[in-house]
Short mmCIF file of C-alpha atoms and ligand atoms in Angstrom, two decimals:
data_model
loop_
_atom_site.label_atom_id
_atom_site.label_comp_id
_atom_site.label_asym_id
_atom_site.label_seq_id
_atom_site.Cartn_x
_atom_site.Cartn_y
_atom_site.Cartn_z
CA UNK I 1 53.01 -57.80 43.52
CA UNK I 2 49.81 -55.91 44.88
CA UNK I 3 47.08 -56.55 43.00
CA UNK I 4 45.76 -53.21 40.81
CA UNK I 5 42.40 -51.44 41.23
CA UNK I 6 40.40 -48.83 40.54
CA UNK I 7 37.47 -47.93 42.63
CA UNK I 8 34.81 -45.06 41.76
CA UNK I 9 33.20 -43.59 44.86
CA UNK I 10 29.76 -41.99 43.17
CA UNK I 11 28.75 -40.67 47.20
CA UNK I 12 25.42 -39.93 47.35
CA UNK I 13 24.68 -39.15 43.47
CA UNK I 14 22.82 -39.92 40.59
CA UNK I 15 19.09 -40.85 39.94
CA UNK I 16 18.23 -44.87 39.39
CA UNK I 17 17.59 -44.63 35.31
CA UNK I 18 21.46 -42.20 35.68
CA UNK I 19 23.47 -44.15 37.05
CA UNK I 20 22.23 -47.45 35.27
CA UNK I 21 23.17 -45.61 32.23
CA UNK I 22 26.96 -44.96 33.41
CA UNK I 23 27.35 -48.43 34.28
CA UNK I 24 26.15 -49.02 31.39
CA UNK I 25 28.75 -47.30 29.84
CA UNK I 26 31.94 -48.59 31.47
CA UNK I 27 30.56 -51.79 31.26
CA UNK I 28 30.03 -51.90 27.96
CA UNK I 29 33.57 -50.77 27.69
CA UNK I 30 34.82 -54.03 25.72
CA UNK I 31 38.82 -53.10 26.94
CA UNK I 32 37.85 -54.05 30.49
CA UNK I 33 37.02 -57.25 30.50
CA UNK I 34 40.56 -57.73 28.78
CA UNK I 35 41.93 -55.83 31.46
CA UNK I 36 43.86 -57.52 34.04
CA UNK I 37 43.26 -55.06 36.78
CA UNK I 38 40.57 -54.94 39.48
CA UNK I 39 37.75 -51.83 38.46
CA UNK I 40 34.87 -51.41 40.15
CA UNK I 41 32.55 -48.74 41.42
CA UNK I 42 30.56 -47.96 44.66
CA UNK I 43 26.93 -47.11 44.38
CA UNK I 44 24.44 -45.90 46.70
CA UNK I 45 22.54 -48.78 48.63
CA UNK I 46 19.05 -47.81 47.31
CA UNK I 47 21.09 -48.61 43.98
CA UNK I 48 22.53 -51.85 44.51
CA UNK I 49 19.85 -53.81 42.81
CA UNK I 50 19.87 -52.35 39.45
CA UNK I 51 23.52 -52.52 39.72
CA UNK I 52 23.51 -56.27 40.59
CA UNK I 53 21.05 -56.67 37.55
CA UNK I 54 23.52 -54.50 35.28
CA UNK I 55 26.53 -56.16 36.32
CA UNK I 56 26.00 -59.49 37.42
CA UNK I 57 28.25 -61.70 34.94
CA UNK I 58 30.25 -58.56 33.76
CA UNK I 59 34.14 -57.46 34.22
CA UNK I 60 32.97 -54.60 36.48
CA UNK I 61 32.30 -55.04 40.14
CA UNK I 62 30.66 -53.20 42.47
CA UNK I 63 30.41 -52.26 45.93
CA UNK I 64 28.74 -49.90 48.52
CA UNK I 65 30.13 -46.73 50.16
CA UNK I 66 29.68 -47.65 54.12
CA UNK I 67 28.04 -50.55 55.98
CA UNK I 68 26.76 -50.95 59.91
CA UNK I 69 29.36 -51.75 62.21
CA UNK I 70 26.63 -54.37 63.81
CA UNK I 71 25.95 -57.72 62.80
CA UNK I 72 21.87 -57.56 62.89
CA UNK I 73 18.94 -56.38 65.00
CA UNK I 74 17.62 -53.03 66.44
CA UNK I 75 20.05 -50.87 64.77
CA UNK I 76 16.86 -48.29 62.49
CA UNK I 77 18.23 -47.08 59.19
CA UNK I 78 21.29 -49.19 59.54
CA UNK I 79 22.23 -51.68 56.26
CA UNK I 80 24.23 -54.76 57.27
CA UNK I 81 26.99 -56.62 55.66
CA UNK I 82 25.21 -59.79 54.93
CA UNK I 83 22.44 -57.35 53.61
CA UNK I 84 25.06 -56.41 51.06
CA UNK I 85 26.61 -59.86 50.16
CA UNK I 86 23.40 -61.02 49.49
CA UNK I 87 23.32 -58.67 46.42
CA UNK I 88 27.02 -59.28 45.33
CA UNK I 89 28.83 -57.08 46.55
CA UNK I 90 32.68 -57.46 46.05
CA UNK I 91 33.65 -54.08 48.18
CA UNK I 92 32.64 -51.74 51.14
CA UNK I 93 34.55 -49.01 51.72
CA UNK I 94 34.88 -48.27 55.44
CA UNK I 95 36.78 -45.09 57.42
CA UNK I 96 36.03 -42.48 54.28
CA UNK I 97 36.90 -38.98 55.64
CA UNK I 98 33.65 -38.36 54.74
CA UNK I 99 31.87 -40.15 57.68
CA UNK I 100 34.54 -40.19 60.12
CA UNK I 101 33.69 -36.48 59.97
CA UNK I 102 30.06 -36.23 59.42
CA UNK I 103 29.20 -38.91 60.68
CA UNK I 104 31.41 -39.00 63.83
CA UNK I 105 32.90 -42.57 63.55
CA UNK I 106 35.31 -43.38 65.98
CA UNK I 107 38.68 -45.17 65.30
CA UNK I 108 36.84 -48.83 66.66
CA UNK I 109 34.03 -48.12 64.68
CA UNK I 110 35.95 -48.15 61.50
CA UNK I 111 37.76 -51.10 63.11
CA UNK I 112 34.29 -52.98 63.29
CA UNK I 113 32.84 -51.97 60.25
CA UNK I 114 35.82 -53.84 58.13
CA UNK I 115 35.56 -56.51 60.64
CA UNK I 116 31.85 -56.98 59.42
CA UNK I 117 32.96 -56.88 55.77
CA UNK I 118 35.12 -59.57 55.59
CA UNK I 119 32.45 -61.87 57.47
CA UNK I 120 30.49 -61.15 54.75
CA UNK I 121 32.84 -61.96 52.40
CA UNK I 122 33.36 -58.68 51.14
CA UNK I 123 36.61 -57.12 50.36
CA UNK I 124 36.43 -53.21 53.27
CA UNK I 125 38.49 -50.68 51.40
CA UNK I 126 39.72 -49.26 54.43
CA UNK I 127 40.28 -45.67 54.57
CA UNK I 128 42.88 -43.67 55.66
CA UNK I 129 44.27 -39.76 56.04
CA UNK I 130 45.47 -36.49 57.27
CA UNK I 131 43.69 -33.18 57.56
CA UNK I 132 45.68 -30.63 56.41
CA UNK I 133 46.09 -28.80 59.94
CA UNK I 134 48.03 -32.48 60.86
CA UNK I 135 50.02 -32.36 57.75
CA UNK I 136 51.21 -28.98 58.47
CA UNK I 137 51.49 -29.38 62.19
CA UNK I 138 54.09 -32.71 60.97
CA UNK I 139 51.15 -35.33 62.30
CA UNK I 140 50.36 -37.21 58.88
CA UNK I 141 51.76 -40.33 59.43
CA UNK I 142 51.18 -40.14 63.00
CA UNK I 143 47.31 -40.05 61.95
CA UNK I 144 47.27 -42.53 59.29
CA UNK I 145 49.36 -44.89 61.19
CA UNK I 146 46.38 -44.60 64.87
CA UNK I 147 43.67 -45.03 62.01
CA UNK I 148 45.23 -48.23 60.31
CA UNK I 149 46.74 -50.11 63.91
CA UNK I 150 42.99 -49.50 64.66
CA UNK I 151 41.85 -51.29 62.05
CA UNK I 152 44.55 -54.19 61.83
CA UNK I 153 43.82 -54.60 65.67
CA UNK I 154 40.11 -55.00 65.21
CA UNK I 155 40.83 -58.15 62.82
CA UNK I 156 41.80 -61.73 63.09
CA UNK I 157 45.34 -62.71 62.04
CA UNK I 158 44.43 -64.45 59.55
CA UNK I 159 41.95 -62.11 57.79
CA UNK I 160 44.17 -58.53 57.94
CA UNK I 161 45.35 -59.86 54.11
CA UNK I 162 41.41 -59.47 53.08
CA UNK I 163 41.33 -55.48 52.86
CA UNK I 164 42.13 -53.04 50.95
CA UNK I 165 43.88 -49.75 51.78
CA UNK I 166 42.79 -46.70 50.45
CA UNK I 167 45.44 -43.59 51.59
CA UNK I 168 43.31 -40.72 51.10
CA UNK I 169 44.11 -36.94 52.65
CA UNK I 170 41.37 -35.19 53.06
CA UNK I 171 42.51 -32.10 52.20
CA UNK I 172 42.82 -33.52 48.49
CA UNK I 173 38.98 -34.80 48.99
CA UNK I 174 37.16 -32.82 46.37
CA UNK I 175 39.25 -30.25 46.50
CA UNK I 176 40.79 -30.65 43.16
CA UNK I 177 44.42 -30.54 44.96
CA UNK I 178 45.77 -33.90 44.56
CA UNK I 179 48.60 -35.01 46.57
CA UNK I 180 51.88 -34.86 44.56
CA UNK I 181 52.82 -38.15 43.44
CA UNK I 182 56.21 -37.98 46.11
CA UNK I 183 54.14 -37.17 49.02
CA UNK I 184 51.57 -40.36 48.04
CA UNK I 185 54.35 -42.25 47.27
CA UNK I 186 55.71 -41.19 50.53
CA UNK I 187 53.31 -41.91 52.80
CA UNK I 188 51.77 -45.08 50.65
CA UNK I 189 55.46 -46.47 51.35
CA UNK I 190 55.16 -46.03 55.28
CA UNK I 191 51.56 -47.52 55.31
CA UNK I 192 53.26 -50.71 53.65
CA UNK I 193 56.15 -50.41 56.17
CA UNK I 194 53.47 -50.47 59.07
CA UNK I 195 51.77 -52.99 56.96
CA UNK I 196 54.65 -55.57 56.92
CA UNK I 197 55.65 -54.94 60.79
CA UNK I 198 52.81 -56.28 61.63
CA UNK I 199 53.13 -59.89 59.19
CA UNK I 200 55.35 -59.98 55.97
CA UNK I 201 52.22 -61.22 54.33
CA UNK I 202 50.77 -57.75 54.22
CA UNK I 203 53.31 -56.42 52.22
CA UNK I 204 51.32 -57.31 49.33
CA UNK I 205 48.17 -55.48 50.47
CA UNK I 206 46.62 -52.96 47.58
CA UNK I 207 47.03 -49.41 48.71
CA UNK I 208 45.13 -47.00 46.50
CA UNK I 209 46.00 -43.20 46.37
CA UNK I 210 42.43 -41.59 46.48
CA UNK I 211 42.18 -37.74 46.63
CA UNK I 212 40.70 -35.17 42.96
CA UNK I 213 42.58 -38.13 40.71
CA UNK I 214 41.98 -37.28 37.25
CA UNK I 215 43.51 -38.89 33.70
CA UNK I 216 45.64 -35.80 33.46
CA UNK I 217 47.53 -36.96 36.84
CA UNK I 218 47.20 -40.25 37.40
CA UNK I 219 49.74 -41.69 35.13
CA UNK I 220 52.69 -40.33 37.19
CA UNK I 221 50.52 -41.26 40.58
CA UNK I 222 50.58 -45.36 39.11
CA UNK I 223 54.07 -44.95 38.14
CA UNK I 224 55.08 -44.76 42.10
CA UNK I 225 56.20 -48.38 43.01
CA UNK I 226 53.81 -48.13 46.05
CA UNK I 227 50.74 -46.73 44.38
CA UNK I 228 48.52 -49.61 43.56
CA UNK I 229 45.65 -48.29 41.91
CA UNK I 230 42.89 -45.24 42.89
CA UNK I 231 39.73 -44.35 44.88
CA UNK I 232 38.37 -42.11 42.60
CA UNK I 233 35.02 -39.80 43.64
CA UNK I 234 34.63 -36.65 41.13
CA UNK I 235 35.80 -38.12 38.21
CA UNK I 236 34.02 -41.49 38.22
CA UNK I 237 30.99 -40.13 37.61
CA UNK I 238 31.74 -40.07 34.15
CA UNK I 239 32.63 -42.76 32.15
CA UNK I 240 35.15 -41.24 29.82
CA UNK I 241 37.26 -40.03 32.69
CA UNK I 242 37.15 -42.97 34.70
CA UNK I 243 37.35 -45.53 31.91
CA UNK I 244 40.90 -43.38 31.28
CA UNK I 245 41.81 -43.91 34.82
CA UNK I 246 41.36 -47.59 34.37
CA UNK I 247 43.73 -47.83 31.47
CA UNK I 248 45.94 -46.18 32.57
CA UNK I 249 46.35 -47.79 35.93
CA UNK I 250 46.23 -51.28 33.65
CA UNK I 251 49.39 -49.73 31.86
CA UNK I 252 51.00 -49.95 35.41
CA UNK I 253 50.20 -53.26 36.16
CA UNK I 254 53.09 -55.36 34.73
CA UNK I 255 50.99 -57.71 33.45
C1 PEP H 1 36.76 -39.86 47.48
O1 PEP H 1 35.72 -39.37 47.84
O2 PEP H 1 37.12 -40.96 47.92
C2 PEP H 1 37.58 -39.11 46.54
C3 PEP H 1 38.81 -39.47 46.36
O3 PEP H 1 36.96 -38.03 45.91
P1 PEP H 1 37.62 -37.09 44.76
O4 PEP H 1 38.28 -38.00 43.75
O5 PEP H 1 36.46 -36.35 44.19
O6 PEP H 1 38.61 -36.23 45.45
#
């Protein structure tokens, strides 16, 4: 069985003394260290050391929300993987709608960026997703399957079992419009069908639904057998929401 996470996305929010404070606050959440799912949020990089000095020892992990697709050298403004790991880091996510569109990043890019990641020893959360022109023009899984075979080619064998998968339409980005839980659940269960073509030991790769998840819907998102968890942006940057999210994704987690 897929492990179970849930991953707050903060983007590019918060001050230092704020978002110490909300750490702070799930942290300090006694439930989830007793937890036996994965939680963990991703912080902006000029953030990572109060967050390493907040959470080092603690249930909660942390990660950041992009890393260079290069190893080292003359790359200005760019933040390596090993730059990262040196601080802790368990996760990078990689591939958010956010910068492929922004930010331009091609398919390899993506491809090299989770490459990089698990060098490092950090866990890529690897997203993936439609617009909503390709979901009404019938191209969603077309587009989520180019973006993951991208990925999956970029990587070793023997490493493709290191990431995580984060399904993630960007027309539910912000939008408050989640996906319904059957069309998730749809498409989550052809990303593990892709998944397993290419090794049966992918089957058991996490695939979070990320997209405006809040308490109010998530609960009938975990209940999908191939929804594993959530990448969650608006509402983990509070920590009565999120902390919500977490239980109730721990709820779903057979354990
Ligand atoms: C995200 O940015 O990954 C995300 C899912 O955001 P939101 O939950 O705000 O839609």
């Amino acid at each position: 069985m897929p492990r179970k996470r849930v991953i707050g996305n903060w983007k590019m929010n918060g001050t230092i003394a704020s978002n110490a404070r909300l750490l702070r606050e799930i942290k300090d959440d006694m439930a989830i260290a007793a937890l036996t799912i994965d939680a963990a949020v991703c912080v902006p990089f000029l953030h990572v050391s109060e967050t390493q000095r907040i959470l080092t020892g603690t249930a909660l992990k942390w990660g950041v929300q992009d890393i260079s697709a290069f190893r080292e050298g003359a790359y200005t403004g760019e933040i390596s993987a090993d730059m990262v790991a040196e601080f802790g880091a368990t996760y990078a996510i990689v591939g958010h709608s956010e910068r492929r569109s922004h930010h331009a990043e091609a398919l390899t890019t993506v491809g090299a960026k989770a490459l990089r990641a698990i060098e490092a020893g950090i866990t890529p959360v690897v997203c993936v997703g439609e617009t909503l022109r390709e979901r009404e023009d019938g191209a969603a899984r077309e587009t989520v399957e180019t973006q993951l075979l991208a990925v999956l080619d970029s990587l070793p064998a023997d490493q493709m079992h290191s990431l995580v998968l984060a399904y993630e339409p960007v027309w539910a980005i912000g939008t408050g419009r989640s996906a319904s839980p059957r069309q998730a659940q749809e498409m989550h269960e052809f990303l593990r069908r892709l998944l397993r073509t290419r090794s049966e030991s992918l089957a058991d790769t996490t695939i979070l639904y990320g997209g405006s998840v809040k308490p109010a819907a998530a609960a009938d998102l975990f209940a999908q057998n191939d929804i594993d968890g959530a990448l969650v942006g608006g509402a983990s940057l509070e920590a009565g929401p999120f902390l919500d999210i977490i239980r109730l994704a721990a709820n779903h987690a057979g354990a």
